[in-house]
Coordinates of N, CA and C in Angstrom, one line a residue:
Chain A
X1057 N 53.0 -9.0 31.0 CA 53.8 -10.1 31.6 C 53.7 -11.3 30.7
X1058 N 54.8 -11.9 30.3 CA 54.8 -13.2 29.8 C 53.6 -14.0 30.3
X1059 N 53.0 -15.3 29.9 CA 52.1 -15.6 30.3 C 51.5 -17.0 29.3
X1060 N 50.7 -18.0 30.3 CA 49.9 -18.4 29.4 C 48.9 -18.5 29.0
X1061 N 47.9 -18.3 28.3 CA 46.3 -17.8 28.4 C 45.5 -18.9 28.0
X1062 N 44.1 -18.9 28.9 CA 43.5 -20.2 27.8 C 42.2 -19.5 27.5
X1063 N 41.5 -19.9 26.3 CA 40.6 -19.3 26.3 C 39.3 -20.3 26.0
X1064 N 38.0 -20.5 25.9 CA 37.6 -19.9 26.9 C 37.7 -20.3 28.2
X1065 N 37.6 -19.7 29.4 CA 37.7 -20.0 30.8 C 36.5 -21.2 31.2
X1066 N 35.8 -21.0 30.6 CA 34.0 -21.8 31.0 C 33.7 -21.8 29.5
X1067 N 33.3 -23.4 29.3 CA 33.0 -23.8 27.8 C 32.2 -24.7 28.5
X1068 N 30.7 -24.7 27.6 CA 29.6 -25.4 27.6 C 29.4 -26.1 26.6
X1069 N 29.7 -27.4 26.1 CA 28.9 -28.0 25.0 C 27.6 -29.2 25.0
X1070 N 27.7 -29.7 24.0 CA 26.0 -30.5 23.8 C 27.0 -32.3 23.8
X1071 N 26.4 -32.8 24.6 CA 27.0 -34.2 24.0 C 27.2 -34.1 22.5
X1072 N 28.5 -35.0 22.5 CA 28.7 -35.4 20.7 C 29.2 -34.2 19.9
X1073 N 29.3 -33.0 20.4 CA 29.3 -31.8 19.3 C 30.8 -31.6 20.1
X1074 N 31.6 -31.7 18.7 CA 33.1 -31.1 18.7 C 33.1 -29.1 19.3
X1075 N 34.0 -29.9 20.2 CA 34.4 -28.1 20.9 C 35.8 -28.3 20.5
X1076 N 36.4 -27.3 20.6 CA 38.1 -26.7 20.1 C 38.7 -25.5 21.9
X1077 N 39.3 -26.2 22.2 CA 40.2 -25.3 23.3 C 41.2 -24.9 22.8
X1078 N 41.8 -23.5 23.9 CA 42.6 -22.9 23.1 C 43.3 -22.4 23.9
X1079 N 44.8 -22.6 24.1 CA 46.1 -21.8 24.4 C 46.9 -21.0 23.8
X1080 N 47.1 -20.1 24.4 CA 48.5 -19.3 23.8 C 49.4 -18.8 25.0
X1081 N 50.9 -18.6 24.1 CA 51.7 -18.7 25.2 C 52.7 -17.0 24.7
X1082 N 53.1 -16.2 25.9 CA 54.1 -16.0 25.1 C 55.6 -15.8 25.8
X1083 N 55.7 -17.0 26.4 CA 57.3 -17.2 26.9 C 57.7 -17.7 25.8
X1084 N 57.1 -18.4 24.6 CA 58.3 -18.8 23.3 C 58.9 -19.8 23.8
X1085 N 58.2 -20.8 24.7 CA 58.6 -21.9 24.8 C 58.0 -22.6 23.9
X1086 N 59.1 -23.9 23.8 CA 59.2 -25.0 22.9 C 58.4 -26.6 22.8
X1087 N 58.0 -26.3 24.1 CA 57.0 -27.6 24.9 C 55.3 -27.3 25.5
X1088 N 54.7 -27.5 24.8 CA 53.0 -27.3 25.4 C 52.1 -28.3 25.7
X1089 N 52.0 -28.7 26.9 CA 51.1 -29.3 27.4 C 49.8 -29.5 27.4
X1090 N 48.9 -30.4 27.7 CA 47.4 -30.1 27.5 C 47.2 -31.4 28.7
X1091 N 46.5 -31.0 30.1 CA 46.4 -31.9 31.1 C 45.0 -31.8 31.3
X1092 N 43.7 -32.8 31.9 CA 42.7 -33.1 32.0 C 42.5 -33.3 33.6
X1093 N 41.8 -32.4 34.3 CA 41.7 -32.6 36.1 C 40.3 -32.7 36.2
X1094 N 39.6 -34.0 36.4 CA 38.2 -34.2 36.7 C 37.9 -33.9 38.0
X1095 N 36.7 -33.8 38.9 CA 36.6 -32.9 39.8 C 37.1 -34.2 40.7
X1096 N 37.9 -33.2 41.3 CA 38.6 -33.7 42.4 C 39.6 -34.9 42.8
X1097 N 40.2 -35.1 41.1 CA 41.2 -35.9 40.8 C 42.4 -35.6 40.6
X1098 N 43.6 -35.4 40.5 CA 44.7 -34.9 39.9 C 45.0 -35.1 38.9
X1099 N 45.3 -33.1 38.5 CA 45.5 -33.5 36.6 C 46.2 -35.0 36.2
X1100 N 45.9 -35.2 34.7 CA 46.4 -36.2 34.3 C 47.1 -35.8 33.0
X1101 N 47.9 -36.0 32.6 CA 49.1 -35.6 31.0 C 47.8 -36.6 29.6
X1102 N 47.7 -35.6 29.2 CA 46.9 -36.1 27.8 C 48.0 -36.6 26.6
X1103 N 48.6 -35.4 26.3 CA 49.5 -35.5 25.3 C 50.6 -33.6 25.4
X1104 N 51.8 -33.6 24.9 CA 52.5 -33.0 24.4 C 53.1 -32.7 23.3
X1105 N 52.9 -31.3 22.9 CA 54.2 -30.8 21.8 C 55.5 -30.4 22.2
X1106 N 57.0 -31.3 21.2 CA 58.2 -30.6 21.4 C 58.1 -30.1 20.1
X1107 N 57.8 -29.0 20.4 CA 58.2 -28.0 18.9 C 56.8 -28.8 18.1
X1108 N 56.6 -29.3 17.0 CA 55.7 -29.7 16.3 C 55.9 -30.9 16.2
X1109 N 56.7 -31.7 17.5 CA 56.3 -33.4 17.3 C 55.0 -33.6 18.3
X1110 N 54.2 -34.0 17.3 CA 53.3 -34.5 18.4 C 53.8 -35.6 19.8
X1111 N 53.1 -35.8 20.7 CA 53.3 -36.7 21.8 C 52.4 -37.3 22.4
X1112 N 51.3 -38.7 21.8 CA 50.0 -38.6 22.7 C 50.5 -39.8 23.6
X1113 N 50.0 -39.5 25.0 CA 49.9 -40.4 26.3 C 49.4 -41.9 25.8
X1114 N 49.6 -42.5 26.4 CA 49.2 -44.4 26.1 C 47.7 -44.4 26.1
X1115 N 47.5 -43.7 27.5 CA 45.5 -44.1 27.9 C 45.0 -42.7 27.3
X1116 N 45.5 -42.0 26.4 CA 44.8 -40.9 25.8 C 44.0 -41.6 24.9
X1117 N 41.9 -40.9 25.2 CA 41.2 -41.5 24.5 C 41.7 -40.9 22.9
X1118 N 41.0 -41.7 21.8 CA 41.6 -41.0 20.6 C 40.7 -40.1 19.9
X1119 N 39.5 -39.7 21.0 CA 38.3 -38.9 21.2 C 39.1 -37.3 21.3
X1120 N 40.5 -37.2 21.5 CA 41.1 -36.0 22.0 C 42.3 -35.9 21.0
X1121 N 42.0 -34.9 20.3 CA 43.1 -34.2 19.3 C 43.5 -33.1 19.8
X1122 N 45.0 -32.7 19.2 CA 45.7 -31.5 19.0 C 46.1 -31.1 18.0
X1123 N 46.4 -30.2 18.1 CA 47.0 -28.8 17.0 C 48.1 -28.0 17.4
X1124 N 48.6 -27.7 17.1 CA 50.2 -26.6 17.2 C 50.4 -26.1 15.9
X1125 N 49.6 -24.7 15.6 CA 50.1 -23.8 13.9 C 51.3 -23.3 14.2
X1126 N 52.0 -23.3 15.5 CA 52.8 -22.1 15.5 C 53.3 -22.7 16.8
X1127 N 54.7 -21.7 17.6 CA 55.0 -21.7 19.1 C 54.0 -21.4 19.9
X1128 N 53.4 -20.4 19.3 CA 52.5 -19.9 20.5 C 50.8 -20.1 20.5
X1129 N 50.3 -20.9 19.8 CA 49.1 -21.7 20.4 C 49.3 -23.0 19.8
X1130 N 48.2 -23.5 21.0 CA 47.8 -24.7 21.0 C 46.6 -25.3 20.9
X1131 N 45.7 -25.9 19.9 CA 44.6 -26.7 20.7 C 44.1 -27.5 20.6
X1132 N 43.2 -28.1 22.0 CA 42.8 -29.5 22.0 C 41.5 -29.4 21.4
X1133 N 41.3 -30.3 20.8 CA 39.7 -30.6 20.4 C 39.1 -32.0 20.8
X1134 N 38.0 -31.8 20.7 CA 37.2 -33.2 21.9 C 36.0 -33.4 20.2
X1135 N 36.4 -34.5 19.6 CA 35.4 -34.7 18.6 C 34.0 -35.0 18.9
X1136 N 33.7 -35.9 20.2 CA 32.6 -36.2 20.3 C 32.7 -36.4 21.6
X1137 N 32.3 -35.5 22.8 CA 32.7 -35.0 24.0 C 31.2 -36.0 24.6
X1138 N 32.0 -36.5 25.5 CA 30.4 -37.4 26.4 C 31.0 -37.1 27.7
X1139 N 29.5 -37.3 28.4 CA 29.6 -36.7 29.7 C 30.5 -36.9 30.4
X1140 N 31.7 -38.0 30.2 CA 32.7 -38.3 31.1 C 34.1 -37.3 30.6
X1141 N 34.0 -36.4 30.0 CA 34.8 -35.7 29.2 C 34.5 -34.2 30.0
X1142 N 33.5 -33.8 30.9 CA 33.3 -32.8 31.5 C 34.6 -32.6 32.7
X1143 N 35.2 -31.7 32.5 CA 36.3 -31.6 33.7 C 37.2 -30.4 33.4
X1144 N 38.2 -29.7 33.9 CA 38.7 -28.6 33.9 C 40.2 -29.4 32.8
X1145 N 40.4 -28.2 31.9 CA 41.7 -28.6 31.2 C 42.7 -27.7 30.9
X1146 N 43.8 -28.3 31.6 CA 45.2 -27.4 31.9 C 46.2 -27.5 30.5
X1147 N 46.5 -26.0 30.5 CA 47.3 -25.8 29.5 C 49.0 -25.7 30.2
X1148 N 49.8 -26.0 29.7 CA 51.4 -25.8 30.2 C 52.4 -25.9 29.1
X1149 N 53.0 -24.9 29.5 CA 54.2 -24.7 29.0 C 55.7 -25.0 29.8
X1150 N 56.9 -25.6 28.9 CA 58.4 -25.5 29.6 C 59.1 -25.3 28.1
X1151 N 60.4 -25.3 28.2 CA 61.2 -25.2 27.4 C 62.4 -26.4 27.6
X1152 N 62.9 -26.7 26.5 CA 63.8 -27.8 27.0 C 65.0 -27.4 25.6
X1153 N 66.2 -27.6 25.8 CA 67.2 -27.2 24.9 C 67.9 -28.1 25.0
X1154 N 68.3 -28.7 24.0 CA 69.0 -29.8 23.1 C 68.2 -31.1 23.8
X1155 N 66.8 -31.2 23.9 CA 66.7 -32.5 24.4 C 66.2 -32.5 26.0
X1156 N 67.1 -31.3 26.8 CA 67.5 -31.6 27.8 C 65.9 -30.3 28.5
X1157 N 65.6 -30.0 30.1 CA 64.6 -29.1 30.2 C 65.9 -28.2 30.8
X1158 N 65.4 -26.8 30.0 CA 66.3 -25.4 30.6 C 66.2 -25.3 31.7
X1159 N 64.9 -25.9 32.3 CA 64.7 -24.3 33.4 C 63.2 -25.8 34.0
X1160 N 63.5 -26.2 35.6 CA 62.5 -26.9 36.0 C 61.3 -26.2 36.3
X1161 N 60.7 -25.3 35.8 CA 59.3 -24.9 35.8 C 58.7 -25.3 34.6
X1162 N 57.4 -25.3 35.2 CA 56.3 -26.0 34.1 C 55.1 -24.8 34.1
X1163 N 55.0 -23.8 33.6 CA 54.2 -22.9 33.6 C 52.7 -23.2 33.2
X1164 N 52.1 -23.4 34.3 CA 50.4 -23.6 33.9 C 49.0 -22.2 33.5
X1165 N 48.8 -22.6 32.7 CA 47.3 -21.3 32.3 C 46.3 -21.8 33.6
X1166 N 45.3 -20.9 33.5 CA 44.4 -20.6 34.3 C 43.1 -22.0 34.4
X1167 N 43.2 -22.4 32.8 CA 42.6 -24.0 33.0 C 41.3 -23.3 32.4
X1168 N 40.3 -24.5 31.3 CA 39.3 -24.0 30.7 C 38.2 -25.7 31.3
X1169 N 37.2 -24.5 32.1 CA 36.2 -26.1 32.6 C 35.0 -25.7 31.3
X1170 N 35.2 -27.0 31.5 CA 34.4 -27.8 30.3 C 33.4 -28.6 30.8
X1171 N 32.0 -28.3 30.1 CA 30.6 -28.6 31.1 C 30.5 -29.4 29.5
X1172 N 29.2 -30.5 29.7 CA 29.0 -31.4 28.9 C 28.0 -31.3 29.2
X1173 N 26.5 -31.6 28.2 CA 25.2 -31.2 28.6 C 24.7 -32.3 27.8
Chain B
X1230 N 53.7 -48.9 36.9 CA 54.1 -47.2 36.2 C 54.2 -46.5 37.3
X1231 N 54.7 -45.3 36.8 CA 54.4 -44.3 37.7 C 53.6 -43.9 38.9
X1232 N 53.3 -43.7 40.1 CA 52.2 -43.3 40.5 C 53.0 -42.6 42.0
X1233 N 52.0 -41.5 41.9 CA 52.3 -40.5 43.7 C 51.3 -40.6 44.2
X1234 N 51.5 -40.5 45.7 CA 50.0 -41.0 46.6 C 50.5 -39.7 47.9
X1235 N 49.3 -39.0 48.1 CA 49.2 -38.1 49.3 C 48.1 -38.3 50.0
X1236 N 48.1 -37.8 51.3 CA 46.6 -38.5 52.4 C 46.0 -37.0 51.4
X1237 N 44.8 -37.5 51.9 CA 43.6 -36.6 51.5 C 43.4 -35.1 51.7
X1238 N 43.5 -35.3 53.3 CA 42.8 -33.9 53.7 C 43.9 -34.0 54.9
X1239 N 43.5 -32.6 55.4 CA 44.7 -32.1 56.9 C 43.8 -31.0 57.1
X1240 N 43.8 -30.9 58.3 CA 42.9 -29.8 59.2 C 44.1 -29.5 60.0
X1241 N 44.1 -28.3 59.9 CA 45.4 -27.5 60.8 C 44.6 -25.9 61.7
X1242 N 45.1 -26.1 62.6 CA 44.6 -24.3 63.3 C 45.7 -23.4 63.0
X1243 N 44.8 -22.1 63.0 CA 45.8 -21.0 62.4 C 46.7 -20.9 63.1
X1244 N 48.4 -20.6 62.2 CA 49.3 -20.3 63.2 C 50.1 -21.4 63.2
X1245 N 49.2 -22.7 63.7 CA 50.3 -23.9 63.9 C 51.4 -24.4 62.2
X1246 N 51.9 -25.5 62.0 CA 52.6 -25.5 61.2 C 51.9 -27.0 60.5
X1247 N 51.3 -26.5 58.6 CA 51.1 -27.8 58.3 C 52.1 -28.8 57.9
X1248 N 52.2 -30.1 57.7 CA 53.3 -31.0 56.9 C 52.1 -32.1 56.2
X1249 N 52.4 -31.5 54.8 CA 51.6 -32.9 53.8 C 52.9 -33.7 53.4
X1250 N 52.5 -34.5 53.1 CA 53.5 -36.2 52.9 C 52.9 -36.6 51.4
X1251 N 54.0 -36.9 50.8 CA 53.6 -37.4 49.7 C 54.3 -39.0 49.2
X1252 N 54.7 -39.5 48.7 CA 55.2 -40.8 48.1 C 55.3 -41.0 46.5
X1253 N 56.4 -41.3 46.1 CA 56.2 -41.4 44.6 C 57.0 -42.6 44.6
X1254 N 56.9 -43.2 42.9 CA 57.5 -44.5 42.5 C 58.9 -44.4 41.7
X1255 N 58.6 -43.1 41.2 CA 60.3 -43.1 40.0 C 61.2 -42.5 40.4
X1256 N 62.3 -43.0 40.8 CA 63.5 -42.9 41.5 C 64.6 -42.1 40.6
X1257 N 63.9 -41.9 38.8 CA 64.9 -41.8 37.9 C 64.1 -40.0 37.5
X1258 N 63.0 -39.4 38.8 CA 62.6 -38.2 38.4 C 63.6 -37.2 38.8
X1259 N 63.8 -35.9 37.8 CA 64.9 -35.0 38.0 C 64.8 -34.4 39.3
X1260 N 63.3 -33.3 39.2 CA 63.1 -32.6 40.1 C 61.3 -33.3 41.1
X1261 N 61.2 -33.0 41.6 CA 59.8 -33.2 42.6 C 59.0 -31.7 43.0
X1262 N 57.8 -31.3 42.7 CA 57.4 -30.4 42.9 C 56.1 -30.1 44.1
X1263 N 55.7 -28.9 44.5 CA 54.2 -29.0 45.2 C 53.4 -27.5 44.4
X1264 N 52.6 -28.1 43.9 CA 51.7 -27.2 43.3 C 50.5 -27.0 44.3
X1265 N 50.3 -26.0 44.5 CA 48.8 -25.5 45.2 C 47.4 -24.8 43.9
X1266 N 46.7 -25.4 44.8 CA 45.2 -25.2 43.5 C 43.8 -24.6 44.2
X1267 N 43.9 -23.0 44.7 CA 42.5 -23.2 44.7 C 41.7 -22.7 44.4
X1268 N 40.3 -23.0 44.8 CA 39.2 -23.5 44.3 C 39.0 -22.7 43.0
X1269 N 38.4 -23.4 41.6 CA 38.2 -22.9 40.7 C 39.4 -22.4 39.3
X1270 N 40.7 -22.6 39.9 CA 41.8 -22.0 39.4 C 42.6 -22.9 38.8
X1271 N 43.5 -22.3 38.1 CA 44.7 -23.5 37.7 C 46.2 -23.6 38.7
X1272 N 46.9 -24.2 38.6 CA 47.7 -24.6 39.0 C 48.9 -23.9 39.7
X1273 N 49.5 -23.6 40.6 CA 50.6 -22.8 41.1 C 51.5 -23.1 41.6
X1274 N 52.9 -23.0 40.5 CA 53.9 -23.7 41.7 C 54.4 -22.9 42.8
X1275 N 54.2 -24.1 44.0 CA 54.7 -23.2 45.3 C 56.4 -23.5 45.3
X1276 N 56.8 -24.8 44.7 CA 58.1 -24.8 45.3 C 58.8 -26.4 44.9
X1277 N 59.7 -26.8 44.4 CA 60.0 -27.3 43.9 C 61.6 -27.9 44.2
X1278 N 61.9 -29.3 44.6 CA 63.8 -29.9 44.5 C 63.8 -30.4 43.8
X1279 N 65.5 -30.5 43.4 CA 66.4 -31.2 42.8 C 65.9 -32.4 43.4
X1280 N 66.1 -33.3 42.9 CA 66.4 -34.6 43.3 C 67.7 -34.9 44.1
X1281 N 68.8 -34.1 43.8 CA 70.0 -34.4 44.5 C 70.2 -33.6 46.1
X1282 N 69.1 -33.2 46.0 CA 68.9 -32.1 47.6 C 68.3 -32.9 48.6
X1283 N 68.3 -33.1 49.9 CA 67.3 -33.4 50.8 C 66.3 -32.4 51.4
X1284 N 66.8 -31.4 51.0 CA 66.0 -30.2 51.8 C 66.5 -28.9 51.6
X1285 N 64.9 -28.2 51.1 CA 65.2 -26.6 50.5 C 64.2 -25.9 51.5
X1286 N 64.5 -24.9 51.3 CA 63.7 -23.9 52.7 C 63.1 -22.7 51.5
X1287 N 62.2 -22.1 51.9 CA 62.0 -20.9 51.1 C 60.7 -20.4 52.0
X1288 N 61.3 -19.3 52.7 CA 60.2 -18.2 53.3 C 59.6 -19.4 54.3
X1289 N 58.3 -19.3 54.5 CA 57.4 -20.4 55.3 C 57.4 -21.7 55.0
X1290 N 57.8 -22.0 53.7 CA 57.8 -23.7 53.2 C 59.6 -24.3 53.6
X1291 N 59.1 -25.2 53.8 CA 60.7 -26.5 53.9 C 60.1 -27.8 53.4
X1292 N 60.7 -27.8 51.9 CA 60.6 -29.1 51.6 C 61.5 -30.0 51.6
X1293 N 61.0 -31.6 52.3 CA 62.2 -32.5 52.4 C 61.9 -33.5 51.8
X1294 N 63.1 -34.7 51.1 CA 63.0 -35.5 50.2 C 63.6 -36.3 50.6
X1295 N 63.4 -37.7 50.8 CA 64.2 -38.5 51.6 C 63.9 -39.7 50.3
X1296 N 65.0 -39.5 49.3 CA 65.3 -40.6 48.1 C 64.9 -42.1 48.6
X1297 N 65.4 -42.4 49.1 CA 66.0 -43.8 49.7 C 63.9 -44.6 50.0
X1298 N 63.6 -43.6 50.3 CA 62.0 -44.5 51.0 C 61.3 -43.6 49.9
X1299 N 61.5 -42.4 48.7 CA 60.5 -42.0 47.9 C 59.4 -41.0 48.8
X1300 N 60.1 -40.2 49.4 CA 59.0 -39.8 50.5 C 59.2 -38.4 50.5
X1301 N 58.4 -37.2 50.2 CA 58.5 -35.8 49.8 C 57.4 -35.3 50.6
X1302 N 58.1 -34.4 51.4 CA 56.8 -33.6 52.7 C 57.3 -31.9 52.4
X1303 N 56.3 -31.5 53.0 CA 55.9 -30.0 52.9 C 55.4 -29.0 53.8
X1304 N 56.4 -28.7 54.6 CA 56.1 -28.2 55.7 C 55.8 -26.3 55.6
X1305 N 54.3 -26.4 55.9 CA 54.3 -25.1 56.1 C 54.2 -24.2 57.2
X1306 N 55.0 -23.4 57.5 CA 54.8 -22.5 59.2 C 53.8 -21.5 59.2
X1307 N 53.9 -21.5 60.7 CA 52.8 -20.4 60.8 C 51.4 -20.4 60.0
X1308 N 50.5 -21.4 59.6 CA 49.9 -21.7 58.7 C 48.7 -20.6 58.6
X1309 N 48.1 -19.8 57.7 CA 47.5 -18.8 57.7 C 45.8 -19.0 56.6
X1310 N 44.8 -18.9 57.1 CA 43.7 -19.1 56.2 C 44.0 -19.0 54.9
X1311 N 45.3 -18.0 54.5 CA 44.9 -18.0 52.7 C 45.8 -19.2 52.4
X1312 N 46.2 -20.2 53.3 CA 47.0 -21.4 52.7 C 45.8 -22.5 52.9
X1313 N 44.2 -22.2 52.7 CA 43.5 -23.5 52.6 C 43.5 -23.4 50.9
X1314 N 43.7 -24.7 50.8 CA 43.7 -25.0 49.4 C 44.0 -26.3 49.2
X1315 N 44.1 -26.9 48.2 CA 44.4 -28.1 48.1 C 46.0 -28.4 47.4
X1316 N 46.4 -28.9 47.8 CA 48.1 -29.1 47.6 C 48.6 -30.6 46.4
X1317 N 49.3 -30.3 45.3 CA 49.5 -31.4 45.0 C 51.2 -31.5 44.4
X1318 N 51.5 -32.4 44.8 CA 53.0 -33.4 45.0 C 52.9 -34.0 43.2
X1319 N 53.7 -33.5 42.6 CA 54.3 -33.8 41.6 C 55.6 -34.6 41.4
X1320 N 55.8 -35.1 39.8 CA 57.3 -35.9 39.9 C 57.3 -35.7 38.3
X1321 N 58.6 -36.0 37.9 CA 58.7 -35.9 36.4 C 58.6 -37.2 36.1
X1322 N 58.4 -37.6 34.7 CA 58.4 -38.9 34.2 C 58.9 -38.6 33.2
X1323 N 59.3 -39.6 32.5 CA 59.3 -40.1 30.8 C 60.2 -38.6 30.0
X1324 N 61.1 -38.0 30.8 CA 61.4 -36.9 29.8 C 60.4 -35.8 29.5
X1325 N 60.7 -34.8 28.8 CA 59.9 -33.7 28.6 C 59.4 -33.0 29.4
X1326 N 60.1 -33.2 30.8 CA 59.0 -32.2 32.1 C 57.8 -32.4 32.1
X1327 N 57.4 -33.5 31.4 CA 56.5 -33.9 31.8 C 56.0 -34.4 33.3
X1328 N 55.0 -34.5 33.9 CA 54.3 -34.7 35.2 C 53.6 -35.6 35.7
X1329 N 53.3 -36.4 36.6 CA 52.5 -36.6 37.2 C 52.5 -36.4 38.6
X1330 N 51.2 -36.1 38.8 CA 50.4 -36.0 40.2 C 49.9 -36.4 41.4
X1331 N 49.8 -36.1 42.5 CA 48.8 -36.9 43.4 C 47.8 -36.5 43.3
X1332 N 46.7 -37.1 43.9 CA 45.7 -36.6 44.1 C 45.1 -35.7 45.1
X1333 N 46.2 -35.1 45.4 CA 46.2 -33.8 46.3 C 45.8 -33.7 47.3
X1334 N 46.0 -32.9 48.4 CA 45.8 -32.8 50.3 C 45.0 -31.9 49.9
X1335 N 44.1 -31.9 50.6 CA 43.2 -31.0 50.8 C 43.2 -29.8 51.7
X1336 N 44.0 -28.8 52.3 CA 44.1 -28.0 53.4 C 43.4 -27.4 54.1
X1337 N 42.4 -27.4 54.9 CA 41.8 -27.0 56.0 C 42.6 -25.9 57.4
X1338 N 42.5 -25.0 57.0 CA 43.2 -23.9 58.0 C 41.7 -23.0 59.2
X1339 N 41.4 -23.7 59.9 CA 40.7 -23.3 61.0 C 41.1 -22.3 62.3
X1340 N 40.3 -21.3 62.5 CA 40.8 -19.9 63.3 C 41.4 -21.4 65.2

């Protein structure tokens, strides 16, 4: 089944030590999300790819990078992850043609929690 | 900016019918959504309007949108233990299907 995957599910790092998250998609959409849901807050939009333009959010720390080699992964990286950086992070996909969105679903992955130690 | 606001929590008995309430700010969002999340998991859309609709039905859910006051509720019937979860009210912003969120109902479904 089509799908979005993230890997890994449960990521443990050391304060300060760069971790790398990781999506893949393969509906072959054109738009990939990367959202941030601290415990018991509502996700929050970090930044997006249309196709390979980047898109970073206003209050995105600049502690949070992305990547897009291709359609079908994505990922965030956390250069120097401090404890306020522990929280679960959503992967999503849509597709949008000429500009416009095809199709009003936003297809979410399973979400990779992120422990900070 | 932007922002959606939902009450916290709702305690419902099995059977009866829940309704979460939501509120949003951007008048210029296409569609409004309700994502359910639980515990441990990512994200699931339950169900989702146009903006030009007041009201879609689908199986046990009827969602209504009443433009004019920004006000998006979620009525579910017959409410059943596997619908405790926490519920969250979505809106598009800024282009790109992009999202934002509430901070979600919490659902409590008690025998």
């Amino acid at each position: 089944d089509a799908m979005v995957i993230q890997n890994p599910r449960y990521q443990v790092t050391q304060f300060g030590k760069p971790v790398t998250l990781s999506c893949s998609q393969t509906l072959n959409h054109n738009v990939m999300y990367w959202y941030q849901q601290k415990s018991s807050q509502a996700p929050k939009l970090l930044f997006h790819y249309y196709d390979k333009d980047f898109n970073n959010e206003a209050d995105t720390p600049d502690n949070f990078q992305s990547r897009r080699p291709n359609t079908s992964f994505c990922f965030l990286d956390i250069r120097s992850p401090g404890l306020g950086d522990a929280a679960m992070y959503l992967c999503a996909t849509s597709m949008m043609t000429s500009g416009a969105p095809s199709s009003y679903e936003q297809y979410f992955g399973p979400g990779t929690r992120l422990t900070v130690t | 900016g932007e922002d959606v606001e939902q009450s916290l929590f709702l305690s419902v008995r099995e059977g009866d019918s829940s309704v979460i309430n939501c509120t949003y700010t951007d008048s210029s969002s296409t569609y409004l959504y309700w994502y359910k999340q639980e515990p441990g998991a990512g994200l699931q859309l339950l169900t989702y309007i146009f903006s030009n609709m007041d009201m879609k039905q689908d199986q046990r859910l009827t969602v209504l949108l009443n433009k004019k006051d920004k006000h998006l509720s979620l009525r579910i019937a017959d409410t059943q233990t596997g619908d405790s979860a926490i519920y969250f009210c979505a809106e598009t912003f800024g282009g790109y299907n992009k999202l934002i969120f509430g901070a979600g109902t919490r659902l409590a479904v008690h025998p």
